[in-house]
XYZ file of N, CA and C in Angstrom:
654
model
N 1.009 183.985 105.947
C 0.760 183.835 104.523
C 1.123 185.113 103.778
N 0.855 185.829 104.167
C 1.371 187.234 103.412
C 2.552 187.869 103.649
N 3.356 187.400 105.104
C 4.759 187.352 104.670
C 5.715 186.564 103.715
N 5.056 185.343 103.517
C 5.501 184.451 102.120
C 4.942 184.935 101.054
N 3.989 185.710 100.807
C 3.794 185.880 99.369
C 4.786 186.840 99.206
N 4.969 188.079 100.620
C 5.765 189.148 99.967
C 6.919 188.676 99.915
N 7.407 187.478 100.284
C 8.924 186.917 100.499
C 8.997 186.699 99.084
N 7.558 186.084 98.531
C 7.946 185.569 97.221
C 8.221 186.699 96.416
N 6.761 187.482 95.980
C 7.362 188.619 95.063
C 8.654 189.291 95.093
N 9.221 189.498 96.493
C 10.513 189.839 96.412
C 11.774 189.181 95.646
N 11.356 188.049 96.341
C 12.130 186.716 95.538
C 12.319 187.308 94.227
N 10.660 186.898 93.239
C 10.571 187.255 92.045
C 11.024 187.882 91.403
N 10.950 189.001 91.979
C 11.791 190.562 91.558
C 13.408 190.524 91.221
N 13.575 190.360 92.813
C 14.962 189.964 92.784
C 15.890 189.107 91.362
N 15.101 187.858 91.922
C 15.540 187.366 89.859
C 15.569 187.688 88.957
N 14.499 188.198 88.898
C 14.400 189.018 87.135
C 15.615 190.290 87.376
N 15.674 190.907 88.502
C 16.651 191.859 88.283
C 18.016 191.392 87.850
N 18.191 190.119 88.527
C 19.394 189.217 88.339
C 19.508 188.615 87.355
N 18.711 188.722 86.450
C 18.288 187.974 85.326
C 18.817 188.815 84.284
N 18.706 190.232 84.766
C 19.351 191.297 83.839
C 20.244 192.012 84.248
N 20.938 191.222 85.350
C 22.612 192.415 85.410
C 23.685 191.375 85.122
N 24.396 191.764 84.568
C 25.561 191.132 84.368
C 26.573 190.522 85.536
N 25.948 188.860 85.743
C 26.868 188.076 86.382
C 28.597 188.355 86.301
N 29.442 189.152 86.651
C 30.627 189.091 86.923
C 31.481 190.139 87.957
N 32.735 189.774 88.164
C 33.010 190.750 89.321
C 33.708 191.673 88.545
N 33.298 193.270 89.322
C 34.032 193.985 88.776
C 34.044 195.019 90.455
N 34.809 195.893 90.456
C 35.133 197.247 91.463
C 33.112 197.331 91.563
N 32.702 197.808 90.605
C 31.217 198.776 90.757
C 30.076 197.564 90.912
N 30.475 195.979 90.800
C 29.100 196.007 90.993
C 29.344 194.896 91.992
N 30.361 194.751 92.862
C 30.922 193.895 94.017
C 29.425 193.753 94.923
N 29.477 195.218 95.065
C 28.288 195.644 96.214
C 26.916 194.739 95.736
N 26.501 195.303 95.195
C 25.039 194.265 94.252
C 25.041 192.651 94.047
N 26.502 192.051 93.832
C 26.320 191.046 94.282
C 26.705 190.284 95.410
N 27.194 191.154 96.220
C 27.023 190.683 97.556
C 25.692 190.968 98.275
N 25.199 191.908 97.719
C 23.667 192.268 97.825
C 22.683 191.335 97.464
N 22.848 190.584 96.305
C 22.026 189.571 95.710
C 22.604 188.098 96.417
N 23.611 187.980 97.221
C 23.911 186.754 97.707
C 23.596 186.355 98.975
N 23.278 187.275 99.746
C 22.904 187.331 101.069
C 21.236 187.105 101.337
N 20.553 187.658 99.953
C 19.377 187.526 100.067
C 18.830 186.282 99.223
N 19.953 185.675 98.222
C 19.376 184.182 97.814
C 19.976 182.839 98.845
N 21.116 183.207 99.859
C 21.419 182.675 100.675
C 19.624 182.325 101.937
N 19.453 183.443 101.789
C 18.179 183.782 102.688
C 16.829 182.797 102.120
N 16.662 183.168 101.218
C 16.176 181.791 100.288
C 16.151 180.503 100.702
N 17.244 180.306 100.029
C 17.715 178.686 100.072
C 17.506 178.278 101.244
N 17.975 178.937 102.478
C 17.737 178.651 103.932
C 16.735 177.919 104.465
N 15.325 178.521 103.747
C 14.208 178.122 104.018
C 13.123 177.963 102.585
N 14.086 177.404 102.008
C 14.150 176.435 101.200
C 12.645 177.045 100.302
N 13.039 178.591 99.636
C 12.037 179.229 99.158
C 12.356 179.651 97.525
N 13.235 179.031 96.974
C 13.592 178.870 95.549
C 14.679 178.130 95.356
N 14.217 177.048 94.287
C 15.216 176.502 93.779
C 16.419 177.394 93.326
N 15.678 178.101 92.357
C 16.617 179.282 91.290
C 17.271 179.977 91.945
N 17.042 179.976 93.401
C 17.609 181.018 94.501
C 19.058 180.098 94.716
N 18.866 179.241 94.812
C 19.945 177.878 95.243
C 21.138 178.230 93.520
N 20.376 178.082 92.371
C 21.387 178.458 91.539
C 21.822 179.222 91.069
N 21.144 180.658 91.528
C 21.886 181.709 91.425
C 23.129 181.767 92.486
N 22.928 181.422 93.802
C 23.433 181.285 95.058
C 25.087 180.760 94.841
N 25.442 179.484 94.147
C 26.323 178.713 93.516
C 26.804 179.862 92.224
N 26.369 180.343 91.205
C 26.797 180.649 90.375
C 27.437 182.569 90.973
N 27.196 182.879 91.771
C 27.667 184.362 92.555
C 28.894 183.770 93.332
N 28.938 182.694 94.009
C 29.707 182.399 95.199
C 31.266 181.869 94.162
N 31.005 181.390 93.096
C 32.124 181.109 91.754
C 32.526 182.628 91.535
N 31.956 183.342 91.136
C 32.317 184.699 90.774
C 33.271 185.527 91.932
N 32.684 185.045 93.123
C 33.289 185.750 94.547
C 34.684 185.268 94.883
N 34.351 183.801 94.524
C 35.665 183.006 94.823
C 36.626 183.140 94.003
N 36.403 183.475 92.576
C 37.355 184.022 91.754
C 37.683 185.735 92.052
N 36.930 186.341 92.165
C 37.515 188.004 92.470
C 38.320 187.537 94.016
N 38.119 186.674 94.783
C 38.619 186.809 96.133
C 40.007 186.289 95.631
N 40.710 185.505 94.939
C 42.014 184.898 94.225
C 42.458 185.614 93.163
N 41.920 186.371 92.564
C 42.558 187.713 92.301
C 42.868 188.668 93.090
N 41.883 189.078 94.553
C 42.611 189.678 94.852
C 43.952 189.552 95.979
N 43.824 188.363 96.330
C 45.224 187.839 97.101
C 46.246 187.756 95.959
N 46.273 187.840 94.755
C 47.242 187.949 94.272
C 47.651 189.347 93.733
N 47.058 190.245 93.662
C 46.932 191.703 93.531
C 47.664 192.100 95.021
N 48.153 191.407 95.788
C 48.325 192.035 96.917
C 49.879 192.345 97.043
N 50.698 193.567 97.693
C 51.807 193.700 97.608
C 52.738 194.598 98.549
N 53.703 195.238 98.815
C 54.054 195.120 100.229
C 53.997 196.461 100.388
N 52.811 197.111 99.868
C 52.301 198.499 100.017
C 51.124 198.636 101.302
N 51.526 199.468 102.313
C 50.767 198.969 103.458
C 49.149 199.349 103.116
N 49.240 200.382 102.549
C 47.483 201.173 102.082
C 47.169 200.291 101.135
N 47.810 199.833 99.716
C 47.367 199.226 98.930
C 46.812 197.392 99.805
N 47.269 196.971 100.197
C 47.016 195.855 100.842
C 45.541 195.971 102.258
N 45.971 196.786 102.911
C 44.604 197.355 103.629
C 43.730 197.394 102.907
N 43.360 198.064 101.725
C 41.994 198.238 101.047
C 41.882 196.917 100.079
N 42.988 195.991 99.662
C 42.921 195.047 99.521
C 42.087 194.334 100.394
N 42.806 193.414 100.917
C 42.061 192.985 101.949
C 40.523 193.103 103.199
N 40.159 194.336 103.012
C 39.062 195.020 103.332
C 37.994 194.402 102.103
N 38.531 194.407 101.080
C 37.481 193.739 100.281
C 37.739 192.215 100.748
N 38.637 191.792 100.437
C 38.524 190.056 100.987
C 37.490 190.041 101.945
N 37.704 190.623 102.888
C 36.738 190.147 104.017
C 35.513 190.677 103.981
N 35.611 191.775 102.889
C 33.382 192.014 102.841
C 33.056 191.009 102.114
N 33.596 190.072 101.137
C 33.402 189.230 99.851
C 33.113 188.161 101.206
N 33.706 187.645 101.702
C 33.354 187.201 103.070
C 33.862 185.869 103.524
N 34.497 184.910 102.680
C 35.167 183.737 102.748
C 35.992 183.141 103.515
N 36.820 184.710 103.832
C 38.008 184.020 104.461
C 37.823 184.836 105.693
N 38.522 183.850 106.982
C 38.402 184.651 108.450
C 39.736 185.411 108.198
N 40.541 186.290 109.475
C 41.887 186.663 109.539
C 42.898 185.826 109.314
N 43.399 184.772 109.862
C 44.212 183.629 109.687
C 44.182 183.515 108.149
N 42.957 183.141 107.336
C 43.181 182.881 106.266
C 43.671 184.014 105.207
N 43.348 185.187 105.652
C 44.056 186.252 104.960
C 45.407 186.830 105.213
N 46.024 186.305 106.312
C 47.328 186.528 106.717
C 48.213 185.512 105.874
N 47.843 183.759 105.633
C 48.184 182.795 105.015
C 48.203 183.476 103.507
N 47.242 183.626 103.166
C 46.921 184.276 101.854
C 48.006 185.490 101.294
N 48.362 186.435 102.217
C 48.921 187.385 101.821
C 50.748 186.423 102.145
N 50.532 185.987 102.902
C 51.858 185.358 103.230
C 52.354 184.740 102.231
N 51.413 183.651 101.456
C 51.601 182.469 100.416
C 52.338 183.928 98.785
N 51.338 184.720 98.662
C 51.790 186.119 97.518
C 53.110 185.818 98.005
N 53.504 186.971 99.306
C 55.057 187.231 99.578
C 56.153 186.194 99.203
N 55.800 185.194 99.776
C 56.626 183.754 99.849
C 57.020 183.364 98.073
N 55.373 183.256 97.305
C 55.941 183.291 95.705
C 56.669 184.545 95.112
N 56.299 186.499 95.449
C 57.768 186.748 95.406
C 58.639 187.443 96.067
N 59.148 186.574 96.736
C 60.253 186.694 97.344
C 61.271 185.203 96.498
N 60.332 183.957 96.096
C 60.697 182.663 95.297
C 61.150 183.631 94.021
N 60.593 184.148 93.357
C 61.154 184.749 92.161
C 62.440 185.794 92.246
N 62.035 186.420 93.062
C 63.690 186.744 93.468
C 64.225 186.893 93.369
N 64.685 185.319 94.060
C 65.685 184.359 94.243
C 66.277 183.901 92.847
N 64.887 183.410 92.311
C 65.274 182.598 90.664
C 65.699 183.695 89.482
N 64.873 185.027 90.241
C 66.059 185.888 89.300
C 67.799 185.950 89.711
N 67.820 186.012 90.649
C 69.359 186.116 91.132
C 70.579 185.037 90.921
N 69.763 184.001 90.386
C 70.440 182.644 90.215
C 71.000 182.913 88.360
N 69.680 183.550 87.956
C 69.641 183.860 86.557
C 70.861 184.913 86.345
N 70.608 185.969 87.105
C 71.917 187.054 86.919
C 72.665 186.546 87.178
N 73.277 185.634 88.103
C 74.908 185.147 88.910
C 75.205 184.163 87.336
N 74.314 183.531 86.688
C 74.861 182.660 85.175
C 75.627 183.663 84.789
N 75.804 185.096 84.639
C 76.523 185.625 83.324
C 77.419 186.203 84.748
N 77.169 186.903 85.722
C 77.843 187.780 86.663
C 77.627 187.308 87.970
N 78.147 186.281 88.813
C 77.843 186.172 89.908
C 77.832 186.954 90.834
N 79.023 188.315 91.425
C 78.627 189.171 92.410
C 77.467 189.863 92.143
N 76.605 190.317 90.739
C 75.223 190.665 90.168
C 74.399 189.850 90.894
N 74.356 188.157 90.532
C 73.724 187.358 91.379
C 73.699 187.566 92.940
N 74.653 187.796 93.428
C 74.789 187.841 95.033
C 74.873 189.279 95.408
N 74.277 190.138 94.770
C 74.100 191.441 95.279
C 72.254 191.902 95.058
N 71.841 190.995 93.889
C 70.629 190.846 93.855
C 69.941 189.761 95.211
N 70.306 188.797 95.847
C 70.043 188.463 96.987
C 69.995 189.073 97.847
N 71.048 189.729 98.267
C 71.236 191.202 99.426
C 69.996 191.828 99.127
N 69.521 192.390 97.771
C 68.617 193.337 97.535
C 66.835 192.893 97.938
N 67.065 191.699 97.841
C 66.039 190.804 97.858
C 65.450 190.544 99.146
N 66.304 190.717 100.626
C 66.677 190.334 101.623
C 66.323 192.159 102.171
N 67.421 192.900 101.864
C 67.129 194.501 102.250
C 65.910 195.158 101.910
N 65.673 194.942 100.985
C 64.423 195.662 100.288
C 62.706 194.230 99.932
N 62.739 193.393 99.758
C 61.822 192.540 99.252
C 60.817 192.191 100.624
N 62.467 191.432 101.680
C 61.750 190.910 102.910
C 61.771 191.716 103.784
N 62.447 192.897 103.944
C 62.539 193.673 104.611
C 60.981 194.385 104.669
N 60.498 195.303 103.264
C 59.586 195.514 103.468
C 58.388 194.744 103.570
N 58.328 193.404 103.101
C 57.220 192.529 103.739
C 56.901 192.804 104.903
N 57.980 192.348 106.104
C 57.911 192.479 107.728
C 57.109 193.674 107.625
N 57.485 194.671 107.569
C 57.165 196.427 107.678
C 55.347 196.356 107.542
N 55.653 196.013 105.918
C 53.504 195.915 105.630
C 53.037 194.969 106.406
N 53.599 194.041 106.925
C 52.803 192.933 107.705
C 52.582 193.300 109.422
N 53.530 194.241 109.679
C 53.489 194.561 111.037
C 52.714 195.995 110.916
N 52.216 196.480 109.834
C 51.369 197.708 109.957
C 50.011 197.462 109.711
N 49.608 196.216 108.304
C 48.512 195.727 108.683
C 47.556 194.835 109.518
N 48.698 194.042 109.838
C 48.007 192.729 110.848
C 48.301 192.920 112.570
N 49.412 194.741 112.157
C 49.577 194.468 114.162
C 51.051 193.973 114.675
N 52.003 192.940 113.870
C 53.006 193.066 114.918
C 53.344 191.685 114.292
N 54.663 191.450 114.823
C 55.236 190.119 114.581
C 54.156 188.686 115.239
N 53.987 188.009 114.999
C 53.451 186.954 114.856
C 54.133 185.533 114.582
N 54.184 184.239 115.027
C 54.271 182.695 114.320
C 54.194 182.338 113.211
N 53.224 183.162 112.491
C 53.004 183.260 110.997
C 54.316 183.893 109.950
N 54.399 184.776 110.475
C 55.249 185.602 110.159
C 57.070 185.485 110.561
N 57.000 185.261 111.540
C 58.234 184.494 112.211
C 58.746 183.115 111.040
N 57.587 182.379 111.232
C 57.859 181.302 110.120
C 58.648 181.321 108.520
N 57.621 182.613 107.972
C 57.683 182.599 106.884
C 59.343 183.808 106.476
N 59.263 184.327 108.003
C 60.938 185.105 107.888
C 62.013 183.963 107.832
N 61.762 183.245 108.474
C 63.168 182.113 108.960
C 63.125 180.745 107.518
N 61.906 180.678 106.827
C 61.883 180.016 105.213
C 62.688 181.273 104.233
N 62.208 182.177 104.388
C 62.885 183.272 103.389
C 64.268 183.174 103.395
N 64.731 183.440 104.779
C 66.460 183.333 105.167
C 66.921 182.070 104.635
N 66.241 181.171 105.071
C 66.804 180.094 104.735
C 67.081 179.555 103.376
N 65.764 179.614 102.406
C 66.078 180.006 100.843
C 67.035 180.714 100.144
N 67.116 182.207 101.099
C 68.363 182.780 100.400
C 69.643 182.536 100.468
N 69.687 181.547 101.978
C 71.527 181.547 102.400
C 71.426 180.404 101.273
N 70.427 179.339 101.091
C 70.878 178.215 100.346
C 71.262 179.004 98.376
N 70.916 179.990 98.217
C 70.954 180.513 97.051
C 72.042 181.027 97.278
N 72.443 181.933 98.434
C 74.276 182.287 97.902
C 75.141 181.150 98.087
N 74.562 180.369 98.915
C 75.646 179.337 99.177
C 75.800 178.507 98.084
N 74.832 178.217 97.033
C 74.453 177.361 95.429
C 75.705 178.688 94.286
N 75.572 179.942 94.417
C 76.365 180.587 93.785
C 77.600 180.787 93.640
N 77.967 180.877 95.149
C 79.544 180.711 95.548
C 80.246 179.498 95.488
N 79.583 178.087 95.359
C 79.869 176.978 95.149
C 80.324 176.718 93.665
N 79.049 177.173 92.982
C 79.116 176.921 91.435
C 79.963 178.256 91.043
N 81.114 178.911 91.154
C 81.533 179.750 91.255
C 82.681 179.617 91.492
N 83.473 179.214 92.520
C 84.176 178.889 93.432
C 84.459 180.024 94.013
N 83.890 180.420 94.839
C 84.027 181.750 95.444
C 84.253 181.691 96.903
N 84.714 180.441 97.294
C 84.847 180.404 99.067
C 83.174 180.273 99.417
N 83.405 180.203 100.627
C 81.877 179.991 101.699
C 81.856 181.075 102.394
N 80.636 181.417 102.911
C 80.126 182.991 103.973
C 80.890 182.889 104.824
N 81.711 183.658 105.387
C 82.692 183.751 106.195
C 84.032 183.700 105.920
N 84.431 183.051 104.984
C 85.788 183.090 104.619
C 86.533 184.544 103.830
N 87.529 184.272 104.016
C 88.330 185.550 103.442
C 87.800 186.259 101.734
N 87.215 185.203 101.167
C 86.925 186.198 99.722
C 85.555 186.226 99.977
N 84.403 186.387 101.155
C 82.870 186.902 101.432
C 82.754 187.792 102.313
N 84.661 188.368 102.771
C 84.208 189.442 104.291
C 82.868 190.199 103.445
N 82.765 190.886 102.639
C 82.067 191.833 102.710
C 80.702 191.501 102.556
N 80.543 190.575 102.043
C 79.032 189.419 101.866
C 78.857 189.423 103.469
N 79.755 188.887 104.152
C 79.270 188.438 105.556
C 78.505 189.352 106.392
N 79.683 190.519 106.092
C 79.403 191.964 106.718
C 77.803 192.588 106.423
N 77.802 192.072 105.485
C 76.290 193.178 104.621
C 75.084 191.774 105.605
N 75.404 190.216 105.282
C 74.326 189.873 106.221
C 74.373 190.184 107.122
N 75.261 190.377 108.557
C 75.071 190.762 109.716
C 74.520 192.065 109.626
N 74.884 193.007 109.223
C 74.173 194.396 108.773
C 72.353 193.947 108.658
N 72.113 193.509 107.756
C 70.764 193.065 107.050
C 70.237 192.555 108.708
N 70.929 191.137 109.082
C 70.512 190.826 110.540
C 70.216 191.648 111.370
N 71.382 192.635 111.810
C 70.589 193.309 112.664
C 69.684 194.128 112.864
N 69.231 194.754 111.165
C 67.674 195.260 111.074
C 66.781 194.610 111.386
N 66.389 193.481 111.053
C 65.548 192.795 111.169
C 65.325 192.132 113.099
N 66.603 192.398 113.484
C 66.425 192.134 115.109
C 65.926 193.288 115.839
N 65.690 194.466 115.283
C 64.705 195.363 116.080
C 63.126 195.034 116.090
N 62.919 193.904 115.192
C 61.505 193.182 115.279
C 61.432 192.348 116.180
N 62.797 191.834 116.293
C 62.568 189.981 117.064
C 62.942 189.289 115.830
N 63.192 189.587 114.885
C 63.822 188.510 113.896
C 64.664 188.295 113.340
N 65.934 188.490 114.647
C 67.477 188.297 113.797
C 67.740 187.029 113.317
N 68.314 187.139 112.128
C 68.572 185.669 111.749
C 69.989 185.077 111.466
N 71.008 185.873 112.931
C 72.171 185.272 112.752
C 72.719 184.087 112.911
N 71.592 183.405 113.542
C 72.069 181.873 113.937
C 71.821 181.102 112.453
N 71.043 181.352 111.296
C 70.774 180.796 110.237
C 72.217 180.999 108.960
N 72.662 182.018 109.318
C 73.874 182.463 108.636
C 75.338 181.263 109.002
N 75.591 180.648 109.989
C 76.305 179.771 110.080
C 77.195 180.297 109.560
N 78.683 181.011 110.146
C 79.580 180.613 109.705
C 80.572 179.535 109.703
């Protein structure tokens, strides 16, 4: 009996404190409400406040929104993404898998923009267009691999996957340029040097395990 009363006054307390801090996420008060969620979780459990139950729901909205901001805040900076993600997982939602998907799904939208910029430049200047792909490919996916193999550890299925969608997006984007263009196909006499720069690009990426010369088709 007197561990439930003090469960309660705590309770009590607790609310009214919650009653007067400002419900939202920010950097400074992450801590406090993960502080206040663990202990109305504790609550509800054993079924020792209603109000505990709707504060409980109305923190876990707030969490779930700072946690989708910050997968999209995320970028192919290996420190910036580490302390990223370090918060994902104190906020507490997602296991590893889901934060690898998460950071993967960011890369994948841009690395998609890109692309749709490069389609945009090749309208007025197509070798612009098809040198912005190269760039996209050298520098975009290139350093993805890099932050992904420094934060998560190493090539992976996940990652493998989402290299061999990237390639594949981009050959279909020079191959959409040089068409609408008439510029010959990868391999032919007016792309030696296109060809040259993917095999180049390829064989960086095969000191990982992820050459992607068989996707290049000439």
């Amino acid at each position: 009996m007197d561990d439930d009363l003090r469960n309660n006054q705590l309770a009590s307390s607790l609310l009214n404190a919650c009653d007067g801090f400002k419900l939202e996420s920010t950097d400074e008060n992450l801590p406090q409400l993960l502080d206040f969620i663990e202990f109305f979780r504790y609550l509800s459990h054993f079924g020792e406040s209603k109000l505990a139950s709707i504060y409980t729901s109305k923190i876990e909205k707030i969490l779930k929104l700072k946690e989708k901001n910050l997968f999209k805040s995320l970028n192919n900076d290996p420190n910036h993404c580490s302390r990223i993600i370090a918060e994902v997982k104190r906020i507490g939602f997602s296991d590893t898998e889901r934060v690898i998907i998460g950071f993967l799904e960011n890369r994948s939208r841009y690395i998609k923009e890109c692309l749709e910029n490069s389609r945009d430049f090749a309208k007025k200047d197509p070798k612009s267009g098809l040198n912005e792909v190269i760039l996209t490919l050298k520098k975009g996916l290139h350093s993805t691999v890099l932050c992904y193999r420094t934060v998560f550890g190493g090539v992976d299925v996940h990652l493998s996957t989402f290299v061999n969608k990237s390639i594949q997006d981009a050959m279909s984007t020079i191959r959409s340029i040089l068409r609408e263009n008439d510029m010959g196909d990868i391999g032919s006499e007016e792309t030696l040097d296109l060809s040259r720069e993917l095999d180049s690009i390829s064989d960086s990426f095969g000191s990982f395990g992820l050459s992607f010369k068989s996707l290049i088709m000439y």
